[in-house]
XYZ file of C-alpha atoms in Angstrom:
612
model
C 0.000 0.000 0.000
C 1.641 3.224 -1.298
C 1.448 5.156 2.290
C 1.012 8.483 0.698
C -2.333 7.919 0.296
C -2.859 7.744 4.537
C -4.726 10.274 6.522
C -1.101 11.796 8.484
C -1.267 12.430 12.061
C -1.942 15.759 12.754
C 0.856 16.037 15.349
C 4.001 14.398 13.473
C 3.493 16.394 10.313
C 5.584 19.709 10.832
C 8.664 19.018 8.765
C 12.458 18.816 10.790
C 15.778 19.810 9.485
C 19.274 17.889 10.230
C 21.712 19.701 12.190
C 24.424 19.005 9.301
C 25.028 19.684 5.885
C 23.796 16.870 4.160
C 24.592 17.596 0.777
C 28.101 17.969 1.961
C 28.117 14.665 3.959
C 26.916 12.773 0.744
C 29.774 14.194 -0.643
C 32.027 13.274 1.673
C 30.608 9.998 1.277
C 30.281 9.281 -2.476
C 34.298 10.749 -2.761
C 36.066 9.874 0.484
C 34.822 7.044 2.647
C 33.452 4.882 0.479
C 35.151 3.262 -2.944
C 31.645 2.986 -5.428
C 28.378 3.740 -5.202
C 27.576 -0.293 -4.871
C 27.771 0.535 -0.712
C 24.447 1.718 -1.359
C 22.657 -1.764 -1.449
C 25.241 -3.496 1.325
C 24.330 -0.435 3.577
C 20.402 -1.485 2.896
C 21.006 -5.364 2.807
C 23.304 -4.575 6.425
C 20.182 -2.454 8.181
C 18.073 -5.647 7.016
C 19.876 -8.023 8.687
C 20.681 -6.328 11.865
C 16.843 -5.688 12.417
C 16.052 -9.136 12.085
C 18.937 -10.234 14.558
C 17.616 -7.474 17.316
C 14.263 -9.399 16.502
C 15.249 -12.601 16.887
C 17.431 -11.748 20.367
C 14.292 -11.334 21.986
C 11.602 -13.449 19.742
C 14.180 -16.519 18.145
C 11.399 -17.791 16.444
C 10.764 -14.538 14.496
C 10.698 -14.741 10.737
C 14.058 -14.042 9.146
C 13.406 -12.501 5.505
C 14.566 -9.545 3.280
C 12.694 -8.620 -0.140
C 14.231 -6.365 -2.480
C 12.306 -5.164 -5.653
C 13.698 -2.536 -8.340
C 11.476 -0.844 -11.244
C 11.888 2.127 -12.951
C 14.313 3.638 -11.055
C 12.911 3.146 -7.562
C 13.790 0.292 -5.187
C 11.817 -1.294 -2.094
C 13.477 -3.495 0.615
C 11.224 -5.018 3.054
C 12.928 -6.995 5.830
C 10.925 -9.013 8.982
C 13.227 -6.889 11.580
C 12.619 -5.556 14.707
C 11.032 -2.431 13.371
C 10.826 1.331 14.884
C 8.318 3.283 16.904
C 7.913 6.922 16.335
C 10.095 7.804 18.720
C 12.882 5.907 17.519
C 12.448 7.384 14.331
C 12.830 10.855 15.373
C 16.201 9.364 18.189
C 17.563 7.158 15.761
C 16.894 8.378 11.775
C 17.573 11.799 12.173
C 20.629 11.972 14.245
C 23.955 11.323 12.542
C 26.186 8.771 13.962
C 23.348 7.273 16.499
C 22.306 3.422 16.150
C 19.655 1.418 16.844
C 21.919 -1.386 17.984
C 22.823 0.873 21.169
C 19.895 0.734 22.435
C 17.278 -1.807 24.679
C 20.305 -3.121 26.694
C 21.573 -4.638 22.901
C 24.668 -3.347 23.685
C 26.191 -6.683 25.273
C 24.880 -8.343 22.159
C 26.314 -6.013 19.350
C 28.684 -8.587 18.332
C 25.838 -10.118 16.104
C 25.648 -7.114 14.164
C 27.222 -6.147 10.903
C 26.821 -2.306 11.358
C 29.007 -0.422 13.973
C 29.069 2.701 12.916
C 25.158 4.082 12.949
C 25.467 6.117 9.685
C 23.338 3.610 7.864
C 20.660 5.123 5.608
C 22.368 7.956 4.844
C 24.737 6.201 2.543
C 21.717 5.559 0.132
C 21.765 9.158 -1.012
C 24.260 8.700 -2.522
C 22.694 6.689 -5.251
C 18.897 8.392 -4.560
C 17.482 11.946 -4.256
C 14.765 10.611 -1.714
C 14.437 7.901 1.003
C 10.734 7.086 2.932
C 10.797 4.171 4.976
C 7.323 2.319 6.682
C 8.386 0.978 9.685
C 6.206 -0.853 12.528
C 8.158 -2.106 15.848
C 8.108 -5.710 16.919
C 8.681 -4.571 20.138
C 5.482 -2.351 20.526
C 3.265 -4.293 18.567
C -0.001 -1.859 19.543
C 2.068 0.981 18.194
C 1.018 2.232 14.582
C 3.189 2.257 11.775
C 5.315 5.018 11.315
C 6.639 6.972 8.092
C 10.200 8.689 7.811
C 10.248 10.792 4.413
C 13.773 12.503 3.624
C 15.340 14.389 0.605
C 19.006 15.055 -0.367
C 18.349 18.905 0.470
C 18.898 18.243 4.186
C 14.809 17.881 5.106
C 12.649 15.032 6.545
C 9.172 14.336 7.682
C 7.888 11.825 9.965
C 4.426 10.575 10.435
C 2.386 7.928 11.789
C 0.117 5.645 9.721
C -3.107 3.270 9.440
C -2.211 0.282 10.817
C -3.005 -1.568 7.616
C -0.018 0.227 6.238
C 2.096 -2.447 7.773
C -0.040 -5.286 9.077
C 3.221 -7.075 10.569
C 6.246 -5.818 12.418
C 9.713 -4.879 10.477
C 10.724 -2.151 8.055
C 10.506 -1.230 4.208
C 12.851 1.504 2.623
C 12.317 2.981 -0.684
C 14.491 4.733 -2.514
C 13.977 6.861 -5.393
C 17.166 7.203 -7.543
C 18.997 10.501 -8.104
C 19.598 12.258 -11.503
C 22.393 9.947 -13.487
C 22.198 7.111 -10.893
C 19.402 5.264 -12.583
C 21.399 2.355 -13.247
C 22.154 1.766 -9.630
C 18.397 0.562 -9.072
C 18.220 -1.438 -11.992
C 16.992 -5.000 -11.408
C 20.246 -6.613 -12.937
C 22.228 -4.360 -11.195
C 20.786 -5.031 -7.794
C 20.678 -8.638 -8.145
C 24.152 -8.751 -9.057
C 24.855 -6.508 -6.147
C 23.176 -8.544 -3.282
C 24.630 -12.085 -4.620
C 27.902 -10.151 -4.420
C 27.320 -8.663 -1.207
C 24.516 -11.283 0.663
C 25.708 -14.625 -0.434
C 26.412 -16.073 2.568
C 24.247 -14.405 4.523
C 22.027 -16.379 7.192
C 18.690 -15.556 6.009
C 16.170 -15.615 3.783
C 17.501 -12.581 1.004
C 16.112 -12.131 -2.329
C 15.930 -10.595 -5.376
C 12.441 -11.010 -6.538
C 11.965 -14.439 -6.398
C 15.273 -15.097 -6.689
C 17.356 -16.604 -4.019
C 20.381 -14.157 -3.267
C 22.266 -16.462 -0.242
C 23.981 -19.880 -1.101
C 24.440 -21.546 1.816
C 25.885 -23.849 3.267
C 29.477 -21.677 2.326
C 31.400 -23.753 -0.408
C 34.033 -25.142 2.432
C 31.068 -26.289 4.821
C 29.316 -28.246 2.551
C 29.207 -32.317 2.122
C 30.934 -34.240 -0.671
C 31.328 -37.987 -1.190
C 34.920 -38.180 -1.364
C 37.919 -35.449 -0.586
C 38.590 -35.618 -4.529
C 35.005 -34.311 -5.584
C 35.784 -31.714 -2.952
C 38.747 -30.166 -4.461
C 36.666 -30.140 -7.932
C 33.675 -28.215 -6.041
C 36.367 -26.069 -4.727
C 38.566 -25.367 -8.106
C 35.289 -24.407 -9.593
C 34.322 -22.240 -6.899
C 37.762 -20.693 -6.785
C 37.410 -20.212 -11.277
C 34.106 -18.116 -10.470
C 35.350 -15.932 -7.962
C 38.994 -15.584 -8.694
C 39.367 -16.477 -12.400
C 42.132 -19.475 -11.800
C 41.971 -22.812 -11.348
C 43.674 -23.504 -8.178
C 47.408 -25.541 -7.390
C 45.590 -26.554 -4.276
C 43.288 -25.794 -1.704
C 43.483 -25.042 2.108
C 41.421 -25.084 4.821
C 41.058 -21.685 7.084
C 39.043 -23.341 9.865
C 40.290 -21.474 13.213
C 37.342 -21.690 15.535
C 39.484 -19.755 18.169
C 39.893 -16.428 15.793
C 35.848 -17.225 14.390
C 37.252 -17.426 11.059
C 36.408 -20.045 8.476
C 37.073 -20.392 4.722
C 39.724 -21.637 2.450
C 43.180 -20.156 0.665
C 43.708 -20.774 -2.488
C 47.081 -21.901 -4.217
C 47.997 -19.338 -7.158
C 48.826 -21.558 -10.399
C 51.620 -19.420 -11.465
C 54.363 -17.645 -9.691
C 53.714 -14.139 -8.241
C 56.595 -11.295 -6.954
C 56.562 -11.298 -3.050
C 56.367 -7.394 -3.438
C 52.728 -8.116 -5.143
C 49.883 -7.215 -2.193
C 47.596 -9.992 -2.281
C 44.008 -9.471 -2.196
C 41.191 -11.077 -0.610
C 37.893 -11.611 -0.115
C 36.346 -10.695 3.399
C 33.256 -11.355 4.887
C 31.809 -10.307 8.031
C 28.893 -12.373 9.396
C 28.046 -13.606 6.282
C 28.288 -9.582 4.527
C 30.812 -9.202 2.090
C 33.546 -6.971 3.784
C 36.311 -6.383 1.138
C 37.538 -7.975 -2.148
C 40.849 -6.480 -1.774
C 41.914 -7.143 2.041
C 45.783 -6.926 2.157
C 46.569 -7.509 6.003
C 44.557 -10.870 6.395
C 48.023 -12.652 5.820
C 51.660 -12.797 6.689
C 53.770 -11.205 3.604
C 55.489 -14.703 2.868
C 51.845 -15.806 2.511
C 51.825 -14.190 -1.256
C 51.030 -17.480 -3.148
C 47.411 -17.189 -2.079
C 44.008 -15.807 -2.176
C 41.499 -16.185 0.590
C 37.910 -16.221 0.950
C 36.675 -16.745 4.594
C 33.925 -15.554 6.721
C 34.634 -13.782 10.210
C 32.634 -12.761 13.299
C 35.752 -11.338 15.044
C 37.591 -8.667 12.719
C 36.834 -5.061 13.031
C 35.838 -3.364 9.628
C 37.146 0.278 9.407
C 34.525 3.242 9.412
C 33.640 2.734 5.755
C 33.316 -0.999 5.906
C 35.736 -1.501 3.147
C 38.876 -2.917 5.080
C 39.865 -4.149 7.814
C 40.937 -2.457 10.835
C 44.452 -3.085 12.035
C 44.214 -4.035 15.883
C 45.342 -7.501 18.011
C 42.472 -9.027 16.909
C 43.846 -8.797 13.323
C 47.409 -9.733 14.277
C 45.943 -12.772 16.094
C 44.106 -13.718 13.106
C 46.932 -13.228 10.660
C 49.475 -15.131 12.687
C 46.652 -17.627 13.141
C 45.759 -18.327 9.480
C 49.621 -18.583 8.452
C 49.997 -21.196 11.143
C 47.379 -23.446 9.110
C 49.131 -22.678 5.670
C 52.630 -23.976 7.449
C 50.836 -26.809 8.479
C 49.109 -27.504 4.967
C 52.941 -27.242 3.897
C 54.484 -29.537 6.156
C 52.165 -32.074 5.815
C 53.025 -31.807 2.365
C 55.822 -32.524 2.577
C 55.424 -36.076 4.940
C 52.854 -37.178 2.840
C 52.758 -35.927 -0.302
C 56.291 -34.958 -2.390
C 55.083 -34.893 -5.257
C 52.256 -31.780 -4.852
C 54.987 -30.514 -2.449
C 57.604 -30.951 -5.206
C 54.953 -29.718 -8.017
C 54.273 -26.462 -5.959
C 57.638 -25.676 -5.218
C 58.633 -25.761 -8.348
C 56.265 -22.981 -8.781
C 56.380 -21.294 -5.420
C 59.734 -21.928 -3.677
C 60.212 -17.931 -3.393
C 57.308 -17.927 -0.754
C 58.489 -20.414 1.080
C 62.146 -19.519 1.201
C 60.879 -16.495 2.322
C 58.820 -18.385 5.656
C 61.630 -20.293 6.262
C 64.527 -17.537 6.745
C 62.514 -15.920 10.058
C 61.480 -20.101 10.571
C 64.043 -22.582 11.478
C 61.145 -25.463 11.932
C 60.121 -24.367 8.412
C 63.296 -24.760 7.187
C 64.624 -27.843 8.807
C 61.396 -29.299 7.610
C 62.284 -27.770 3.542
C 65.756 -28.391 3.654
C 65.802 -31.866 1.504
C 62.722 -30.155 -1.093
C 63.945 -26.470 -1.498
C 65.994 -25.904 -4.764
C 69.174 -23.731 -4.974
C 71.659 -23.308 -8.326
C 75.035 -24.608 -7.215
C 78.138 -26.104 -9.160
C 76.646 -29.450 -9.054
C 73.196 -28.443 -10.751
C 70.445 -27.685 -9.029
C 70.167 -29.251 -5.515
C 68.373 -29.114 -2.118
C 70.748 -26.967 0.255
C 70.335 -30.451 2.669
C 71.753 -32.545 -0.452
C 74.363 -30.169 -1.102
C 75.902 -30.018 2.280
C 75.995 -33.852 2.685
C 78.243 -33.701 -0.625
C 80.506 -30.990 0.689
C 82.022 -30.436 3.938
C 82.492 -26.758 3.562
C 79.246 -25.094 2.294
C 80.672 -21.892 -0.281
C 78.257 -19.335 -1.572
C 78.594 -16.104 -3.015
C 76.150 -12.626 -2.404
C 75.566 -11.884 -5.785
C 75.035 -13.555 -9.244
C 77.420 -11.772 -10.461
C 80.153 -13.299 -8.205
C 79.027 -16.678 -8.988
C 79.127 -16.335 -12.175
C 82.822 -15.585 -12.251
C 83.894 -18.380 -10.193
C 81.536 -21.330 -10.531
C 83.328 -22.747 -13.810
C 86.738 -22.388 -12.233
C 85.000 -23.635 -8.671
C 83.607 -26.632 -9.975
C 86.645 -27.453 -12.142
C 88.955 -27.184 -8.575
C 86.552 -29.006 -7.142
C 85.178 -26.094 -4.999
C 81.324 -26.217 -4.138
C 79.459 -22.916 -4.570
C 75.693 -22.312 -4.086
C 74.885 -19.084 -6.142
C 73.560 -16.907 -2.836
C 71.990 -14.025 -5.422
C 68.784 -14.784 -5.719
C 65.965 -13.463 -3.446
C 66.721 -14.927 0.590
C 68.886 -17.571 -0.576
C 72.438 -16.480 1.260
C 70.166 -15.590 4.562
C 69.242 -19.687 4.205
C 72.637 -20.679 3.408
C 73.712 -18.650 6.219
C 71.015 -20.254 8.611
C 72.127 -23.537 7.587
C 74.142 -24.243 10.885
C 71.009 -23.533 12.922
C 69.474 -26.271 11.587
C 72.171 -28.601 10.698
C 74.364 -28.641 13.399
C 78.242 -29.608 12.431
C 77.313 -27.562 8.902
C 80.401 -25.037 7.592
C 78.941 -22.665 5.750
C 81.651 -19.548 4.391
C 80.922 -16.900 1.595
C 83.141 -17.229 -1.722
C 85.486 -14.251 -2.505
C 87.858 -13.347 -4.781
C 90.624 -14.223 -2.350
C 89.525 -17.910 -1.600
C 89.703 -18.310 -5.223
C 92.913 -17.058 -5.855
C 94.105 -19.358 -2.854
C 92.627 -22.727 -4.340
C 94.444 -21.925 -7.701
C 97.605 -23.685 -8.235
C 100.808 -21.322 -7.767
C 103.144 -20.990 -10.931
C 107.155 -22.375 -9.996
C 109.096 -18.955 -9.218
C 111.720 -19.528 -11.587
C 109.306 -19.652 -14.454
C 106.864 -16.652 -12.869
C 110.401 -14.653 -12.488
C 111.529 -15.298 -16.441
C 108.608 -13.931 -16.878
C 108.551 -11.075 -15.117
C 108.603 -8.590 -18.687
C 105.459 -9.837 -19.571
C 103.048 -9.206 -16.350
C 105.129 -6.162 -16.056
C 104.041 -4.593 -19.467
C 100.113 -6.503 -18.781
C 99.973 -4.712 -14.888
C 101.179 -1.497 -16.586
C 98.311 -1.561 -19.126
C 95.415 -2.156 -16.365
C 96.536 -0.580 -13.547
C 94.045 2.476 -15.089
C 90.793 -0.113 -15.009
C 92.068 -0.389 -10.675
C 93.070 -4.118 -12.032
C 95.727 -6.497 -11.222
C 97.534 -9.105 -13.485
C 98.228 -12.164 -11.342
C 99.368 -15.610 -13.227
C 98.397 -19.355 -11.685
C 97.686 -22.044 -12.969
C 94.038 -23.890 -13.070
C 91.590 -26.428 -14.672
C 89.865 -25.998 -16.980
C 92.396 -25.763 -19.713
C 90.284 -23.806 -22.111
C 90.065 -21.189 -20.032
C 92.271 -18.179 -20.489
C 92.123 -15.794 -18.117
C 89.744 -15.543 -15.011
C 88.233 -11.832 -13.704
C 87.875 -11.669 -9.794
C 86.868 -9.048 -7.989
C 84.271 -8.453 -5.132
C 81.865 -6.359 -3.330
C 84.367 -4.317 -1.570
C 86.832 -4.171 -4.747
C 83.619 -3.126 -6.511
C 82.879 -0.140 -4.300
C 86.887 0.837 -4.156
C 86.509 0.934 -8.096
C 83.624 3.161 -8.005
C 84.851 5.638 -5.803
C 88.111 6.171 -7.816
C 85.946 7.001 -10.879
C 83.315 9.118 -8.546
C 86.542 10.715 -7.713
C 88.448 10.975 -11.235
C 84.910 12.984 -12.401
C 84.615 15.229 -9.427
C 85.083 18.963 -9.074
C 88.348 20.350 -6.131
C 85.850 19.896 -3.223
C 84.147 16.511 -4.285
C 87.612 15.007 -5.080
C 88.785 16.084 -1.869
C 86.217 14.138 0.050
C 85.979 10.916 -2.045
C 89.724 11.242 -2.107
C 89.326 10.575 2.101
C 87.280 7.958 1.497
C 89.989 5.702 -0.298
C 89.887 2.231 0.902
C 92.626 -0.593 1.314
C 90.790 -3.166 -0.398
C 92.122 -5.803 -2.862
C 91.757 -4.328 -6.116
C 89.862 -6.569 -9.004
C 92.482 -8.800 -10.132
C 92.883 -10.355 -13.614
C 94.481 -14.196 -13.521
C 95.973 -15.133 -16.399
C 96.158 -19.507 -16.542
C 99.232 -20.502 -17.207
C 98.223 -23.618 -18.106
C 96.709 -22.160 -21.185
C 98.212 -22.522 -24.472
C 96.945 -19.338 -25.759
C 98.425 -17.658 -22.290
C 101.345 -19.316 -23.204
C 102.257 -18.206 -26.585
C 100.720 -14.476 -25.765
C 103.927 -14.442 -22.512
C 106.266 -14.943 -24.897
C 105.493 -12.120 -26.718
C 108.475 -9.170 -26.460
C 106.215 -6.212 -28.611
C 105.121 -4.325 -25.352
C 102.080 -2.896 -27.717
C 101.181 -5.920 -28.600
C 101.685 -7.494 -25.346
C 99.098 -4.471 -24.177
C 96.717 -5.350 -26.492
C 96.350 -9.003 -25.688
C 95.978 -8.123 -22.262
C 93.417 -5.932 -23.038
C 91.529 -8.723 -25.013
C 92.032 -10.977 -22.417
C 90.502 -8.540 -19.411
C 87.290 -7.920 -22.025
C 87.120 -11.522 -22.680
C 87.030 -12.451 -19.163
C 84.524 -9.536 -18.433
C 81.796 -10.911 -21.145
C 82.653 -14.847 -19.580
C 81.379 -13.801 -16.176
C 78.571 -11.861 -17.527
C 79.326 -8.717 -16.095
C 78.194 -5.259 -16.699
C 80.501 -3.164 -19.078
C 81.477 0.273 -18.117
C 81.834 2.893 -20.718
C 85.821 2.349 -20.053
C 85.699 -1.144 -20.642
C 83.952 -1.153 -23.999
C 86.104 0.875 -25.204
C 88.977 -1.023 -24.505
C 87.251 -3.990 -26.031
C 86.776 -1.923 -29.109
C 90.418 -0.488 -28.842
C 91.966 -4.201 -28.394
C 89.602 -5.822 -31.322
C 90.896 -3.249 -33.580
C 94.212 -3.580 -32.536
C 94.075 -6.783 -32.990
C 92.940 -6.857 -36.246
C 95.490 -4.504 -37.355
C 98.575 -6.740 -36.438
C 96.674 -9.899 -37.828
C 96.641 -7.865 -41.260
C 100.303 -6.240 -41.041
C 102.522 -7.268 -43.502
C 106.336 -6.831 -44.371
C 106.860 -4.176 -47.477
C 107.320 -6.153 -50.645
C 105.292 -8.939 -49.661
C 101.653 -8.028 -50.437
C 101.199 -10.615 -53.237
C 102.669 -13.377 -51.922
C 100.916 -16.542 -51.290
């Protein structure tokens, strides 16, 4: 019955103005506190609810339903709640930041609410120019319906009605949409708003005749075997998510009143990527893109769980960082630890096909995790000189443990390493010197020591004196030519064979070098300072193998300029074998030798151009 058509009572009719600037609070609304316009209908869908759990506090066998009907740019919700009186109309309606739910001694009970924040209806003008609501209390039943009218200009009426206007107790709101929000009260729109929003809500919600809730939630309901299960739960996972899952995990934590599932991303993810997930409280969709629910190792998963415990923030978007939350958080990435290390005693092979994908996450738990680690030590894969290995495998092959920082390092020494029988884990990916470092922890009797330049040099086979001092011409002439890069010439000899010349150097020879150019390129004052800054570390060193037959022929050499240019090929040679970055100094030598080169290969004696 369309309640404007009711004889008003005489002595509710003079019209009331809020003591704000509404206008300016729908502003503040629409831009600032809340993300879309959607709140609209979770706002609605939230009042709904809570009226029917205030009803059924004190009458539990109340009816528990909420109607929703859009046409032509107009909506009606109807809900069975507890329903207002006129004077809770005028207390409750018209005062910003008041709730119903404080009220009637509720306030013990409040945890069964959704709302906390008592600005409620007021979030639907954001979507509509005018809001009447027919309300009749459950608590009062003698008292007659009542009728709260307002407009976006700031004004409301309240009167009371026939009590045919609302035979039974609880509470319909229409709204009546706002220039250019039309679509908002569309029927497609709002049903895909309240399944969004309502779909595991407790109670009877629809859309028409549609069904909006869906419950039992996908992880509470029955299946005949744990393998139809995880198909229920891949699908579910598609539909929400838009992957099909690695595997699926159980969030059931009674203790934190959480319950839902994580699921396992299907490709590999940076750990500086914030996860999002899906939140909702009491059934009411909280948040799609909740970043805090889960420990930052956690990144190879999305959630979707249901909470009674978490505090949503003022615009019920996110979640409010408190203890609860920590508890929660530390709470949910106990279970996926658990879900990991039961992997990995009973099931290698999803272990071993999820590491392969996700081994950065869990490196990542088990640095700050010595359990986690002890427990991933024989699964977690690391590049070494004997392939790729387990750190656990690796250290039973080799009694001293050697890794380097960077990749860089390891990529100048593994080849030489491995051919002197050296074993070196390449430490330069993301957390992997922290574990290699954290390996005695666990492993007790482990020898773990980083790689550098100088432990190299010392496992290289000396050359005899006699022949280093005959000579003695030729590293002169070769130290003389890179002594301007800040490199040595050293000569030793060392498997492999085919290799030439090896370039060391390391983090602190690296830092030496780029001071002296910071230095070379600096004005009086600058120089000055970076000049006090000199170091007394090794400088990058250059060894020459003497083993070499190329090395060899090149020492025998007596042509000082030639002698310079070989050592120049040989330094950007040995630069481009370990992969490293060229400076602007070094490919120009490269250039300079390469010409150089090719301008003694194609000198020739006068007179003997043509001959053959």
């Amino acid at each position: 019955m369309d309640s404007q058509t009711s004889q008003p009572s005489q002595a509710s009719q003079s019209p009331h103005t809020f003591q704000v600037d509404l206008r300016g609070l729908v502003d503040l609304l629409s831009h600032h506190l809340y993300s879309s316009p959607k709140v609209y209908l979770r706002e609605l869908l939230q009042n709904a609810v809570d009226a029917i759990t205030a009803r059924r506090a004190e009458q539990p066998d109340a009816p528990a339903a909420v109607r929703l009907y859009a046409e032509g740019g107009t909506l009606r919700v109807e809900d069975s709640g507890i329903g207002l009186t006129e004077s809770d109309v005028h207390s409750l309606l018209a005062t910003i930041g008041r709730s119903s739910k404080r009220e009637d001694g509720l306030q013990a009970a409040r945890s069964d609410f959704l709302g906390q924040f008592g600005i409620g209806l007021l979030a639907c003008f954001v979507v509509a120019e005018r809001i009447r609501v027919v309300s009749r209390s459950a608590r009062t039943p003698d008292a007659a319906p009542v009728e709260w009218t307002a407009t976006d200009d700031g004004s409301y009426t309240v009167r009371t009605l026939p009590h045919e206007a609302r035979p039974e107790p609880g509470t319909t709101v229409h709204l009546v949409a706002r220039a250019g929000a039309g679509e908002w009260l569309t029927e497609e729109r709002v049903r895909s708003l309240a399944r969004d929003f309502g779909s595991l809500l407790p109670y009877d919600v629809r859309v028409g005749d549609e069904a909006i809730a869906e419950l039992p939630a996908p992880w509470d309901r029955t299946h005949p075997s744990p393998a139809t299960r995880r198909v229920a739960l891949a699908r579910h996972c598609h539909d929400l998510f838009g992957f099909t899952p690695l595997d699926t995990i159980d969030l059931n934590v009674p203790l934190a009143g959480v319950r839902g599932v994580a699921y396992v991303l299907p490709s590999a993810v940076s750990p500086a990527q914030r996860a999002s997930h899906r939140v909702h409280l009491k059934g009411m969709l909280l948040t799609e893109r909740a970043e805090q629910l889960l420990p930052d190792w956690a990144f190879f998963v999305r959630c979707v769980l249901d909470t009674d415990s978490l505090r949503p923030t003022a615009s019920r978007e996110s979640l409010y960082e408190d203890e609860t939350l920590a508890a929660v958080r530390e709470a949910l990435g106990e279970r996926i630890r658990s879900w990991l290390t039961g992997l990995a005693a009973g099931d290698p092979e999803r272990l071993a096909a999820f590491l392969s994908v996700h081994h950065l996450g869990v490196k990542s738990l088990a640095r700050h995790d010595n359990e986690m680690l002890r427990t991933m030590l024989p699964w977690l894969p690391f590049e070494t000189t004997d392939g790729r290995l387990s750190l656990e495998e690796f250290a039973l092959r080799h009694p001293v443990v050697h890794f380097t920082r960077t990749v860089e390092e390891y990529r100048q020494v593994a080849p030489i390493a491995s051919a002197q029988g050296i074993g070196v884990i390449n430490g330069g990916y993301t957390y992997d010197s922290e574990l290699v470092e954290a390996l005695p922890s666990v492993r007790p009797g482990a020898v773990v020591s980083e790689l550098d330049a100088d432990t190299v040099t010392a496992h290289l086979d000396a050359v005899d004196p006699a022949e280093e001092l005959a000579l003695s011409g030729f590293l002169m002439a070769a130290r003389a030519k890179l002594d301007p890069l800040g490199c040595d010439v050293v000569l030793r000899a060392f498997h492999p064979l085919s290799v030439p010349a090896l370039h060391l150097d390391d983090r602190a020879a690296r830092h030496e070098q780029a001071r002296a150019e910071a230095e070379e390129q600096a004005d009086d004052l600058w120089a000055g300072i970076l000049g006090s800054l000199r170091g007394s570390a090794p400088r990058a060193r250059l060894v020459l193998n003497h083993l070499n037959p190329l090395i060899r022929r090149i020492s025998s050499l007596r042509d000082p300029e030639l002698i310079g240019t070989a050592t120049e090929s040989l330094y950007g040679q040995a630069l481009l074998m370990a992969q490293r970055p060229l400076r602007p100094a070094d490919s120009a030598l490269l250039n300079r030798a390469f010409i150089g080169l090719l301008e003694w290969a194609t000198h020739t004696e006068p007179g003997k151009d043509d001959l053959r």
